[in-house]
PDB file of C-alpha atoms in Angstrom:
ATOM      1  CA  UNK A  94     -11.258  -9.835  -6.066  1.00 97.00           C
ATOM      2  CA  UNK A  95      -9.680  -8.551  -2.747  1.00 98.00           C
ATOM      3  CA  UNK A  96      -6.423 -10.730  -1.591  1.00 98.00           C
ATOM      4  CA  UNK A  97      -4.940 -10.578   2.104  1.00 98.00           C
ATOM      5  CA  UNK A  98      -2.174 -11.984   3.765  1.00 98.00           C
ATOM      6  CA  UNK A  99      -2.849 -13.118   7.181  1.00 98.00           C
ATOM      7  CA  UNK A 100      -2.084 -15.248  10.196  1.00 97.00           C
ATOM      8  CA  UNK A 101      -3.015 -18.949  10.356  1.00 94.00           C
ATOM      9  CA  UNK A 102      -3.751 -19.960  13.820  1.00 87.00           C
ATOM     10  CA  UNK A 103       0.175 -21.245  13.612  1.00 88.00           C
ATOM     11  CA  UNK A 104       1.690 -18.090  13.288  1.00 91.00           C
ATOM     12  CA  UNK A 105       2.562 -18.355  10.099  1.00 95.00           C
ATOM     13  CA  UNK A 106       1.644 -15.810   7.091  1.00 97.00           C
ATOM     14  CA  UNK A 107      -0.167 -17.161   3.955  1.00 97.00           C
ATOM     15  CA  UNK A 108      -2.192 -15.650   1.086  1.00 98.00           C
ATOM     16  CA  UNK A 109      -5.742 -16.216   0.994  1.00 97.00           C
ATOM     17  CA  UNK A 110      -8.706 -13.912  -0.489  1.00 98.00           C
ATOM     18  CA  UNK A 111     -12.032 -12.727   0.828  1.00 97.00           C
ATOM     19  CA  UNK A 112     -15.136 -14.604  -0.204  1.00 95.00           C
ATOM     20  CA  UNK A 113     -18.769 -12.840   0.095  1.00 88.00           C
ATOM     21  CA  UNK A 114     -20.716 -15.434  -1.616  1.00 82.00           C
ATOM     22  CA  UNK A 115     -22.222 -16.564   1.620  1.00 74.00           C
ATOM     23  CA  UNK A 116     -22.815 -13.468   2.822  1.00 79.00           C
ATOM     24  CA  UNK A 117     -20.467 -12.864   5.996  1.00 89.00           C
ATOM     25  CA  UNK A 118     -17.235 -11.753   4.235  1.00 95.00           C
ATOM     26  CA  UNK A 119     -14.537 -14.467   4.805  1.00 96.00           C
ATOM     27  CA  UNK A 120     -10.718 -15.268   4.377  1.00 97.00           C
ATOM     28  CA  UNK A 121     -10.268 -18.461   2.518  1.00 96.00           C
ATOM     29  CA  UNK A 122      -7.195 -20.056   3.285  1.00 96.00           C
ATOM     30  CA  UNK A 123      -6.465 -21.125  -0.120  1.00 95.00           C
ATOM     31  CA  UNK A 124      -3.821 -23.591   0.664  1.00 93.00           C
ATOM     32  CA  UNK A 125      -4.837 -24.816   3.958  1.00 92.00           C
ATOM     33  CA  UNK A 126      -4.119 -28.955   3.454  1.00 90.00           C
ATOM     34  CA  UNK A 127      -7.760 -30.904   2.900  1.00 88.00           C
ATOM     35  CA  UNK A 128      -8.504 -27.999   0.455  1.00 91.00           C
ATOM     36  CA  UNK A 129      -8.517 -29.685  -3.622  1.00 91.00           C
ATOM     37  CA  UNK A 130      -5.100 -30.708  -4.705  1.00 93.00           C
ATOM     38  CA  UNK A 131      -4.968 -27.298  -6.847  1.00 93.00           C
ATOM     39  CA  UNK A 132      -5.458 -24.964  -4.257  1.00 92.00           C
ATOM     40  CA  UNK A 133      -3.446 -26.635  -1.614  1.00 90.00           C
ATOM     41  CA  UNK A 134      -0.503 -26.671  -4.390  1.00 94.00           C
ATOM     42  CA  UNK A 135      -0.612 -23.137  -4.677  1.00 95.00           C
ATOM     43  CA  UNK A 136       2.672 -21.200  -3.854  1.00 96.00           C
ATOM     44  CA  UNK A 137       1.960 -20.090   0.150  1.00 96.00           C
ATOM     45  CA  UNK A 138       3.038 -16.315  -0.398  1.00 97.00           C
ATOM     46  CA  UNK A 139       1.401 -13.310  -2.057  1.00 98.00           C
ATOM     47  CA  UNK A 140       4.642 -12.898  -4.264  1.00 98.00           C
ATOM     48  CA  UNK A 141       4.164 -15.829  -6.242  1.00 98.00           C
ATOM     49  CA  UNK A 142       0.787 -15.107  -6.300  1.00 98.00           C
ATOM     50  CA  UNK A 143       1.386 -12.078  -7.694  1.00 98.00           C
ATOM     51  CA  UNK A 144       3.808 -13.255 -10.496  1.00 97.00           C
ATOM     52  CA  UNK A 145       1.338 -15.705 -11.331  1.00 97.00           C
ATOM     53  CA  UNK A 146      -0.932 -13.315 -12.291  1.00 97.00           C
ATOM     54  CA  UNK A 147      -3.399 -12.436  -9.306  1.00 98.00           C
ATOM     55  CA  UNK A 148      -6.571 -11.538 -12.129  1.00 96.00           C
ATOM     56  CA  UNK A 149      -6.326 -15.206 -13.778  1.00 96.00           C
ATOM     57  CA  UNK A 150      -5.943 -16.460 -10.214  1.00 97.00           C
ATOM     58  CA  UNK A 151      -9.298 -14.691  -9.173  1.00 96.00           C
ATOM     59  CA  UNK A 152     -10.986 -16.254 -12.228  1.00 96.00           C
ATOM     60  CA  UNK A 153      -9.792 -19.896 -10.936  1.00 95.00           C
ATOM     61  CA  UNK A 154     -10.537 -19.397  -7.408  1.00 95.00           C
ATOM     62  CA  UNK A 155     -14.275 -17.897  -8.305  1.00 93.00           C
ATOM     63  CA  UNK A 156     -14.920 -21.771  -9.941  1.00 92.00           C
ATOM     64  CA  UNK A 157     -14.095 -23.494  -6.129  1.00 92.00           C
ATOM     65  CA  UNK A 158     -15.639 -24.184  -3.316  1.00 90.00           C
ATOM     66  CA  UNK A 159     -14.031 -24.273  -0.419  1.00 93.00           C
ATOM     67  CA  UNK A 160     -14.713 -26.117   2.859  1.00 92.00           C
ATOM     68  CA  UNK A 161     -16.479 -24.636   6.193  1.00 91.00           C
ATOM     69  CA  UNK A 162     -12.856 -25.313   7.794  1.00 92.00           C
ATOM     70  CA  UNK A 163     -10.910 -23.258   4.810  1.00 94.00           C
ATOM     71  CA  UNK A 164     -12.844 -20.138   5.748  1.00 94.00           C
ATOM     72  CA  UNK A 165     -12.567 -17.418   8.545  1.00 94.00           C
ATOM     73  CA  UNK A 166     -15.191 -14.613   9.111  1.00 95.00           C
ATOM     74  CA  UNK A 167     -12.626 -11.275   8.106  1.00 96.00           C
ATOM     75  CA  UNK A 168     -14.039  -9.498  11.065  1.00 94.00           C
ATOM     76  CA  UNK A 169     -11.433 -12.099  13.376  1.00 94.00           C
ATOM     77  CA  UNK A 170      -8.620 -12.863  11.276  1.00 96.00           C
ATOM     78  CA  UNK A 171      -5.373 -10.882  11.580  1.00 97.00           C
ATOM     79  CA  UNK A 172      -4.148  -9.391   8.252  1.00 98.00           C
ATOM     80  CA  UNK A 173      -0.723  -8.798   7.617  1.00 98.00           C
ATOM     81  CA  UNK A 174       0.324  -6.710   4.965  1.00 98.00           C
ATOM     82  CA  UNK A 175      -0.759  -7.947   1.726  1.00 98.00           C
ATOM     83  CA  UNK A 176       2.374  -8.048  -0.225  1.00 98.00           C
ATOM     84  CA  UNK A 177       5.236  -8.687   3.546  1.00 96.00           C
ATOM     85  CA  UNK A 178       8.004  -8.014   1.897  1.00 95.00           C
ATOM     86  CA  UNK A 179       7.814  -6.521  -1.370  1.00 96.00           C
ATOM     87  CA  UNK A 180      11.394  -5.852  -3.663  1.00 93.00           C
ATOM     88  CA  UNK A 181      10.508  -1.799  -3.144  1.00 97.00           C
ATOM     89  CA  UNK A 182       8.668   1.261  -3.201  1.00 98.00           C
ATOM     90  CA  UNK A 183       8.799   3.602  -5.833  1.00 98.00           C
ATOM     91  CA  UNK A 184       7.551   6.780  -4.242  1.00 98.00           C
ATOM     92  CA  UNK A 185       5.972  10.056  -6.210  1.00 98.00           C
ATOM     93  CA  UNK A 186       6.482  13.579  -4.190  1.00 98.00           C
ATOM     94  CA  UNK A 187       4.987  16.500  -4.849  1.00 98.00           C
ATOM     95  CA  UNK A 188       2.182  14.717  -6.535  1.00 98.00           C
ATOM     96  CA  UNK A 189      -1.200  16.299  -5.369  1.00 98.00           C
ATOM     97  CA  UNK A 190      -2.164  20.070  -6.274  1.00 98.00           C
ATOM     98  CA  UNK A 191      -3.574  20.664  -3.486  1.00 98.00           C
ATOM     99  CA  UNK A 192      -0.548  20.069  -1.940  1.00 98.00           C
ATOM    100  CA  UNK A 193       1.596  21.699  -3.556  1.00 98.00           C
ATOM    101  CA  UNK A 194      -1.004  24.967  -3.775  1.00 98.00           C
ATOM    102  CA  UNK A 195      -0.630  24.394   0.287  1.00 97.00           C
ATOM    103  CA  UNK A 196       3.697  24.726   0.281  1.00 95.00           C
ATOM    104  CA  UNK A 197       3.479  27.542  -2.243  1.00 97.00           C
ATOM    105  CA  UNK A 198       5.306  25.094  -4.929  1.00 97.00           C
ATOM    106  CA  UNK A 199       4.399  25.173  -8.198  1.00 97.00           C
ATOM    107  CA  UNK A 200       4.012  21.437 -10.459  1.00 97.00           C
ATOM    108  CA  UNK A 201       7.629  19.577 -10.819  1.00 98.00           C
ATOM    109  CA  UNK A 202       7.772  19.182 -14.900  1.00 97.00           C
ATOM    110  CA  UNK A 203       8.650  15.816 -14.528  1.00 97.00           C
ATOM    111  CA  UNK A 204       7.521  13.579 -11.296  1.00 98.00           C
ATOM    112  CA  UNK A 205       9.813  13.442  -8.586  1.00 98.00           C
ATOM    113  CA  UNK A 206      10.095   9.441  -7.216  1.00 98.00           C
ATOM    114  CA  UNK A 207      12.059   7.662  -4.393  1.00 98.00           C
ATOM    115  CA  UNK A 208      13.288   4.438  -3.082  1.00 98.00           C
ATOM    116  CA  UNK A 209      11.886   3.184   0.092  1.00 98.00           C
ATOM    117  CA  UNK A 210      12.886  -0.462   0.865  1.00 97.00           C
ATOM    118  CA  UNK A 211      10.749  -3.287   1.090  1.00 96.00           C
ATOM    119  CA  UNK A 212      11.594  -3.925   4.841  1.00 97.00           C
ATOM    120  CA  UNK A 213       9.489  -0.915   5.828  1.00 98.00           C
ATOM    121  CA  UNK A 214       6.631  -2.696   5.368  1.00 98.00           C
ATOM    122  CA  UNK A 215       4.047  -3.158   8.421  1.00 98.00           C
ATOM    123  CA  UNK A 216       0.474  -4.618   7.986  1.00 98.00           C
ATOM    124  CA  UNK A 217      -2.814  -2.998   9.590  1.00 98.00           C
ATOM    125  CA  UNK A 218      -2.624  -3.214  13.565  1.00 98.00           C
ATOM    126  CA  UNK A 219       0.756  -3.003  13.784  1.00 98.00           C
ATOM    127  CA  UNK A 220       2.839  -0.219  15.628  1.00 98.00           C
ATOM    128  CA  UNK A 221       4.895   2.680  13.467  1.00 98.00           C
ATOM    129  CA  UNK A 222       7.661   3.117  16.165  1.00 98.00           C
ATOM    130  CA  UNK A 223       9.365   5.930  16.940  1.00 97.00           C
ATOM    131  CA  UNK A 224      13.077   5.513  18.042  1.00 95.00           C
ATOM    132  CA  UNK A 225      14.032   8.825  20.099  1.00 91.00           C
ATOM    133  CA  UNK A 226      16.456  10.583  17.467  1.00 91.00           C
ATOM    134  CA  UNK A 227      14.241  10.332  14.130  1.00 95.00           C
ATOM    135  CA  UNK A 228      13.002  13.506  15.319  1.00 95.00           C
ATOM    136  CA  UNK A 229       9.079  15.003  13.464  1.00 98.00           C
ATOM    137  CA  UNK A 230       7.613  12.235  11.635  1.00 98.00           C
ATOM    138  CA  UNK A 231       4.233  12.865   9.370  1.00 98.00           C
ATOM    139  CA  UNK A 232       1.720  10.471   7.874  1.00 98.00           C
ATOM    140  CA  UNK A 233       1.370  10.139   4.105  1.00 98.00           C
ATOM    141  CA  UNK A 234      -2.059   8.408   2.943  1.00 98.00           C
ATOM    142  CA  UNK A 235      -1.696   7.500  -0.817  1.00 98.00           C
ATOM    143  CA  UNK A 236      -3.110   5.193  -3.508  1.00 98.00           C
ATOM    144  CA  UNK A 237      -0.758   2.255  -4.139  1.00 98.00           C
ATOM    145  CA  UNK A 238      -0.320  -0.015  -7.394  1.00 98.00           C
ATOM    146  CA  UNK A 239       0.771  -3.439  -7.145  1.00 98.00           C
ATOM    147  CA  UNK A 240       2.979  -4.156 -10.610  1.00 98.00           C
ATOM    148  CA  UNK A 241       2.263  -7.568 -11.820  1.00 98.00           C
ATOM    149  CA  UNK A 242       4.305  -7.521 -14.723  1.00 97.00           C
ATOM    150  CA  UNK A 243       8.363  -6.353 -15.459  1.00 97.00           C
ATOM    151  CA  UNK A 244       8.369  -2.709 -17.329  1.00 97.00           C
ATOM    152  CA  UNK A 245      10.993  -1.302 -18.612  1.00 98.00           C
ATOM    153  CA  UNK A 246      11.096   1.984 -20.321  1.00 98.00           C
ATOM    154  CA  UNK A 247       7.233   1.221 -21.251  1.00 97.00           C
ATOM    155  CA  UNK A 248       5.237   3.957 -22.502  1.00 96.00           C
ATOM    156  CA  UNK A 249       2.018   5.600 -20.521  1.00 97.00           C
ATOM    157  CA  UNK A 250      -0.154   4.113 -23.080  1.00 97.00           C
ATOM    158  CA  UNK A 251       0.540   0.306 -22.017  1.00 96.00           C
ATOM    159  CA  UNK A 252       1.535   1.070 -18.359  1.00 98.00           C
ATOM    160  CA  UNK A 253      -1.601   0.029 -17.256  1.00 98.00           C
ATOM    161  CA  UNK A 254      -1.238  -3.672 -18.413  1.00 97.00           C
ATOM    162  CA  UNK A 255       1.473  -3.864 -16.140  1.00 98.00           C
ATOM    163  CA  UNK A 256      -0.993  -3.218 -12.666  1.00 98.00           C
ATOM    164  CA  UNK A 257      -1.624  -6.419 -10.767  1.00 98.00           C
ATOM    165  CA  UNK A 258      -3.980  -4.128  -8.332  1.00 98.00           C
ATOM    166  CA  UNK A 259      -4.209  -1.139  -5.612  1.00 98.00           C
ATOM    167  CA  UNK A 260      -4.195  -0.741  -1.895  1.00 98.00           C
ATOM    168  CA  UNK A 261      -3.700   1.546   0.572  1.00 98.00           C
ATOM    169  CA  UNK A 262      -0.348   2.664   1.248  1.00 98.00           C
ATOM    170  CA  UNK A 263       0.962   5.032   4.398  1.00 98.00           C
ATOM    171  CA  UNK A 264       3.976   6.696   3.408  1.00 98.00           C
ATOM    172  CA  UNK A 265       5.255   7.891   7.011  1.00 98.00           C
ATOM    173  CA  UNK A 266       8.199   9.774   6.845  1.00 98.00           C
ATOM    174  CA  UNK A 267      10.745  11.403   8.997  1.00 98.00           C
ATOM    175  CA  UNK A 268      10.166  15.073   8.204  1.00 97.00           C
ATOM    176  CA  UNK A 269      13.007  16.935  10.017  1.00 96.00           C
ATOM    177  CA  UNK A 270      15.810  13.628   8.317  1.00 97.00           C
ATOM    178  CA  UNK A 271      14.270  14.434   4.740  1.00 97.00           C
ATOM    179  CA  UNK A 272      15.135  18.735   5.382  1.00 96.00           C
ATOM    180  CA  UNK A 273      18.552  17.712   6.766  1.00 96.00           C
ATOM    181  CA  UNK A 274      19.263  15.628   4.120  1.00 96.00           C
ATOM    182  CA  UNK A 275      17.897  17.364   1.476  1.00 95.00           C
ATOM    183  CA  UNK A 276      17.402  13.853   0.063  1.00 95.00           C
ATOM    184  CA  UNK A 277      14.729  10.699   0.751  1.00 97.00           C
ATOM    185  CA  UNK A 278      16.637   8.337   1.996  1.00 96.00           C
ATOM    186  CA  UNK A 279      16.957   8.551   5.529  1.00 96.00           C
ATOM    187  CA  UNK A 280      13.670   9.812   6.050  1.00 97.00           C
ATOM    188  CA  UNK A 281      11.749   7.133   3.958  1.00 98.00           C
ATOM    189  CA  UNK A 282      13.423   4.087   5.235  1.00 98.00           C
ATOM    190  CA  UNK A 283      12.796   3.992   9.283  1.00 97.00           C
ATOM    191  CA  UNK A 284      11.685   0.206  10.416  1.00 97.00           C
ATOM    192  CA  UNK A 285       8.174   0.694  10.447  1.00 98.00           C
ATOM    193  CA  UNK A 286       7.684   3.177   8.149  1.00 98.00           C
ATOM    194  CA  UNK A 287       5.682   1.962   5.696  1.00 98.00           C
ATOM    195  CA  UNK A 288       1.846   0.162   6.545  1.00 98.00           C
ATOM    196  CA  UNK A 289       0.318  -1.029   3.895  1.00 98.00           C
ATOM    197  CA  UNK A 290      -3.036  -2.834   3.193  1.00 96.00           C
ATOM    198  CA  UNK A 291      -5.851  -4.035   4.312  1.00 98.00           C
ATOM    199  CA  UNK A 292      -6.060  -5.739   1.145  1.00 98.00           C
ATOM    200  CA  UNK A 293      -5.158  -5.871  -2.777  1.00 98.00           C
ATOM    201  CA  UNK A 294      -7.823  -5.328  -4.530  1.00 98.00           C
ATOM    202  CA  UNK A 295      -7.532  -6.306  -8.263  1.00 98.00           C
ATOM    203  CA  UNK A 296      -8.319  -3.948 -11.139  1.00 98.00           C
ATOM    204  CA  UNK A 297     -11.887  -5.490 -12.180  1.00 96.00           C
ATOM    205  CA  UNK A 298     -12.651  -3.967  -8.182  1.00 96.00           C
ATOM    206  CA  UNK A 299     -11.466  -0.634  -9.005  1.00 97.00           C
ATOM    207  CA  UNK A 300     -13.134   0.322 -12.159  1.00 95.00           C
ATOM    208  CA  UNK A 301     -11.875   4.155 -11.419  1.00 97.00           C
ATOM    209  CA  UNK A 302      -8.586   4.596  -9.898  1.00 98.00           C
ATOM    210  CA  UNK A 303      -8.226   8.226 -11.018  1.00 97.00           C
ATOM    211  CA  UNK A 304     -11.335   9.434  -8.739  1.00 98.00           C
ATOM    212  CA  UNK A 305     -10.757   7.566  -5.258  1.00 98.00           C
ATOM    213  CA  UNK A 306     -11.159   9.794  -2.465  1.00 98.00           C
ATOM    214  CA  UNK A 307      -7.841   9.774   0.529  1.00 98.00           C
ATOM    215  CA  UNK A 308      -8.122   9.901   3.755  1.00 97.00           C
ATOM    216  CA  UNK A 309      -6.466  10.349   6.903  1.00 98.00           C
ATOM    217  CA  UNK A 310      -7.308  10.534  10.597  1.00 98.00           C
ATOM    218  CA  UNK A 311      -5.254  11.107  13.504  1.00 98.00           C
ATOM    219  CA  UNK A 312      -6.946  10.233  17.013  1.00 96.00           C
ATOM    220  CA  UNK A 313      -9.744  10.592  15.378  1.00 96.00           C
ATOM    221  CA  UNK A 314      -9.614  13.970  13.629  1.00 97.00           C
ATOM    222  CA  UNK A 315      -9.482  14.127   9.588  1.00 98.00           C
ATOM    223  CA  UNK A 316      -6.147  15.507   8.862  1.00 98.00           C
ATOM    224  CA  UNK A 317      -6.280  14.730   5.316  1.00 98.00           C
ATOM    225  CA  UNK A 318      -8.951  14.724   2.648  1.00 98.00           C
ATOM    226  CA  UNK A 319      -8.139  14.592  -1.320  1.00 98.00           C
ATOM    227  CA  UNK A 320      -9.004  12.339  -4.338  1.00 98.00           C
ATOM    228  CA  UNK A 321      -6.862  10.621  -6.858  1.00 98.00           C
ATOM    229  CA  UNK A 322      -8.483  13.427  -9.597  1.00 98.00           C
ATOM    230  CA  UNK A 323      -5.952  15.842  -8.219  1.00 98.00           C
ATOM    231  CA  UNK A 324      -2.932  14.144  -8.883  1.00 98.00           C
ATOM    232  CA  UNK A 325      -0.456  16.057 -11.317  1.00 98.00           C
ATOM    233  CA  UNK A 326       0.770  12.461 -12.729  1.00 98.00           C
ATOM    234  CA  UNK A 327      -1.399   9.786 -13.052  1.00 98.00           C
ATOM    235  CA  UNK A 328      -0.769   6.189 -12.418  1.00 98.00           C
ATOM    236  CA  UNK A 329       0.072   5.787 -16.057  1.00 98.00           C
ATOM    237  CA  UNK A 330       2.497   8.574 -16.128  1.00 98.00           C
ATOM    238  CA  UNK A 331       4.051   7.435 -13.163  1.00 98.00           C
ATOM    239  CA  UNK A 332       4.745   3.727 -13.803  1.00 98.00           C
ATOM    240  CA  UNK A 333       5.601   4.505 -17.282  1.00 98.00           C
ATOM    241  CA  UNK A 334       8.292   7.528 -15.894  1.00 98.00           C
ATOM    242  CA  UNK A 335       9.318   5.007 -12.939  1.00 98.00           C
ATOM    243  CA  UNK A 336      10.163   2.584 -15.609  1.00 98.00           C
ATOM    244  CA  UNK A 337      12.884   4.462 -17.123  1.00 98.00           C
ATOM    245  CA  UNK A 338      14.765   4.910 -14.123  1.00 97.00           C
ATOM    246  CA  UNK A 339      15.008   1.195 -12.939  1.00 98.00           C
ATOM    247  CA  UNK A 340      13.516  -2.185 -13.968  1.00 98.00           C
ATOM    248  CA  UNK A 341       9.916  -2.571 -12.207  1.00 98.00           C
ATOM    249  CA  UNK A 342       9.200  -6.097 -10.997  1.00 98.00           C
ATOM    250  CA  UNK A 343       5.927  -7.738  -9.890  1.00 98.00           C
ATOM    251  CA  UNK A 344       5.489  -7.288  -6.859  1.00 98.00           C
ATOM    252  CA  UNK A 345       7.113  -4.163  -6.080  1.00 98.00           C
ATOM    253  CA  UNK A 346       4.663  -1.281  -5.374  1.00 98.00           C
ATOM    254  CA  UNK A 347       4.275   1.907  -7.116  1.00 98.00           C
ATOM    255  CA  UNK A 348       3.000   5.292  -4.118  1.00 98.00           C
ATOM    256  CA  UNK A 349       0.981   7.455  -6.067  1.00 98.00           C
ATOM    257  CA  UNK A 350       2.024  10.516  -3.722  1.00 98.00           C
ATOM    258  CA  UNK A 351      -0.514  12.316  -0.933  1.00 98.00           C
ATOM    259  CA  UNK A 352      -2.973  14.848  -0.551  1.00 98.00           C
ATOM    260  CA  UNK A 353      -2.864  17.987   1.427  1.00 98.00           C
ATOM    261  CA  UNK A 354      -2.821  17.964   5.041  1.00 98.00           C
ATOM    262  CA  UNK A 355       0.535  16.339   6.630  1.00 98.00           C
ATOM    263  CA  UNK A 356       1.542  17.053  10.001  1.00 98.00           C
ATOM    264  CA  UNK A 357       3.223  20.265   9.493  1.00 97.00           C
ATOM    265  CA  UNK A 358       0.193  22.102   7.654  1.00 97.00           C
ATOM    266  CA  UNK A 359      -1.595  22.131  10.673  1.00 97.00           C
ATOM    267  CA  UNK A 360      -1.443  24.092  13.416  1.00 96.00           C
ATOM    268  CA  UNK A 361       0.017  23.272  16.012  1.00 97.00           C
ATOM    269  CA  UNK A 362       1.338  20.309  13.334  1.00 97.00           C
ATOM    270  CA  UNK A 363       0.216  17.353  13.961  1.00 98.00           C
ATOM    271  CA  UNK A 364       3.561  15.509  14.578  1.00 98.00           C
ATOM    272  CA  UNK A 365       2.843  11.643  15.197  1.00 98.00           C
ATOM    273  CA  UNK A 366       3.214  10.682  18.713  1.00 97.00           C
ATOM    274  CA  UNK A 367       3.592   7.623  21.069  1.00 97.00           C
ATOM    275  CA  UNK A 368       0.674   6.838  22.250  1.00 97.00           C
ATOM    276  CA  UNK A 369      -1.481   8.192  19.132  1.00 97.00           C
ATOM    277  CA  UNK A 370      -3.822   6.181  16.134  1.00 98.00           C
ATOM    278  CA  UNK A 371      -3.935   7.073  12.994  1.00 98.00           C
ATOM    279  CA  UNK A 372      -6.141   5.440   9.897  1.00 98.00           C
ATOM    280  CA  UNK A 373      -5.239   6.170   6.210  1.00 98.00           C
ATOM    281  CA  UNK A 374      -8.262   4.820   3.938  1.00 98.00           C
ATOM    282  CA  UNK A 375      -8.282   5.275  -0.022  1.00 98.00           C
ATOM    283  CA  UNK A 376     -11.905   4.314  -1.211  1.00 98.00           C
ATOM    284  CA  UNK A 377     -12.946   0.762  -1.672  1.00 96.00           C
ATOM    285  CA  UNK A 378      -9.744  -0.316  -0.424  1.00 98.00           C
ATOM    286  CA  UNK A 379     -10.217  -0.701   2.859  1.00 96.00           C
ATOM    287  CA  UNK A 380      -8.652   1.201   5.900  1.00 97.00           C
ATOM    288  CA  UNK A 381      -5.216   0.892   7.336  1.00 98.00           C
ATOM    289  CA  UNK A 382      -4.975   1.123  11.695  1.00 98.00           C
ATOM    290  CA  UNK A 383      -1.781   1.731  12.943  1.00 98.00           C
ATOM    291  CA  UNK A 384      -0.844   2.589  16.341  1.00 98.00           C
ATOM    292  CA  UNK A 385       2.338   4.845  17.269  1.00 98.00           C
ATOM    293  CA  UNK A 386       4.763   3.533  19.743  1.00 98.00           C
ATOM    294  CA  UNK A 387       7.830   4.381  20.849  1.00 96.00           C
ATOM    295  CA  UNK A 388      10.840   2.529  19.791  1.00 90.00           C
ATOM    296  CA  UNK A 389      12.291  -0.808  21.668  1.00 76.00           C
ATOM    297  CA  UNK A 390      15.728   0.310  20.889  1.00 64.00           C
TER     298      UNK A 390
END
């Protein structure tokens, strides 16, 4: 099953999921009032959804019907990001071969993960903004993983027990912070700096997670192209690894890393820009439109 945040026609942001039954894909609004007395009980955030257990939710939600006024054709309902404001992002660099085969850098021996805070989180639409000092700022498609359930120093071989689902994650990052630095921080954790979505799709939906193709275009052009076969540590490896470094909670969200072709492998580098689109898209999860603006600060 495929869950979404979005926009009620109040403004505020509540879970739902998106129903094909009747053939136009739709957003249920789960816990719209008038719906059963379960489903309008439900918690109204994807969190608590989450921590619930979003696979035994689908199975419960599959056995309802919901009414002509509970439903909204996805083509016009606004999404927000799936999970707005998850507890954090655990990061993997110089995860992808072929990127690392681009930079001349040979495998890390053990991955190499990063913090980026939950308020970096944008949903699909929204504008990545630019404030004037950040200075050259790439895109990052990657595969995400939605934990479901606490791990702590688990082992690869149960890790995936602990996956509530996968979306599509843009890891933007301020490239010329990051060399200054010589650290993550900074660079990760701009306002804006992190769209994810269009949707989490739960693990009976994505039978193969190791062989999704990545994409990226920039006004248009593909500047990145890889598949989830190339990573060096697989999502096992990495939860499992991330687990031993800090507690991992449901809900917070695990990047897988990205593919060749950020902004400064091309040339000129393709530096995002005011004014510019970009869509990152990992296969049958939807793809993520974000605009780039310039800062209103």
């Amino acid at each position: 099953m495929r869950f979404v945040s979005f926009y009620r026609g109040d403004g505020r942001v509540v879970p739902g999921f998106i129903d094909e039954r009747a053939g136009e894909p739709c957003v249920v609004d789960v816990t719209l009032p008038g719906n059963d007395a379960w489903a309008a009980a439900l918690p109204p955030d994807m969190q608590s959804w989450v921590e619930m257990g979003l696979e035994r939710l689908a199975a419960q939600l599959r056995e309802r019907a919901f009414p002509a006024a509970a439903r909204v054709p996805l083509s016009g309902a606004r999404l927000a990001a799936p999970l707005p404001r998850p507890g954090k992002i655990v990061g993997a660099a110089f995860n992808y071969h072929d990127a690392l085969k681009e930079r001349g850098m040979p495998p890390p021996e053990t991955p190499v993960i990063f913090i980026k805070s939950g308020r970096t989180v944008i949903g699909p639409g929204d504008p990545v903004r630019l404030a004037p000092d950040v200075g050259n700022v790439t895109y990052e498609a990657e595969l995400a993983v939605v934990i479901g359930r606490t791990a702590l120093r688990i082992d690869a071989a149960r890790a995936m027990e602990h996956v509530a689902g996968y979306l599509t994650l843009n890891d933007v990052s301020a490239s010329d912070m990051v060399r200054a630095d010589k650290a993550f921080v900074r660079g990760k954790n701009q306002p804006t700096f992190c769209p994810c979505g269009p949707w989490i799709a739960t693990p009976d939906d994505v039978p193969a997670p190791d062989a999704l193709d990545v994409f990226l275009t920039l006004e248009g052009k593909v500047r990145q192209s890889g598949n989830t076969a190339d990573l060096v540590f697989g999502i096992a490896e990495l939860i499992a690894y991330a687990s031993t470094q800090m507690p991992l909670d449901p809900g917070d969200i695990i990047a897988t890393g990205t593919p060749a072709g950020v902004a400064i492998s091309h040339q000129p580098a393709a530096w995002l820009r005011p004014g510019s689109t970009m869509i990152a898209e990992v296969q049958g999860l939807g793809a993520l439109r974000n605009p780039i603006l310039a800062s209103e600060s």
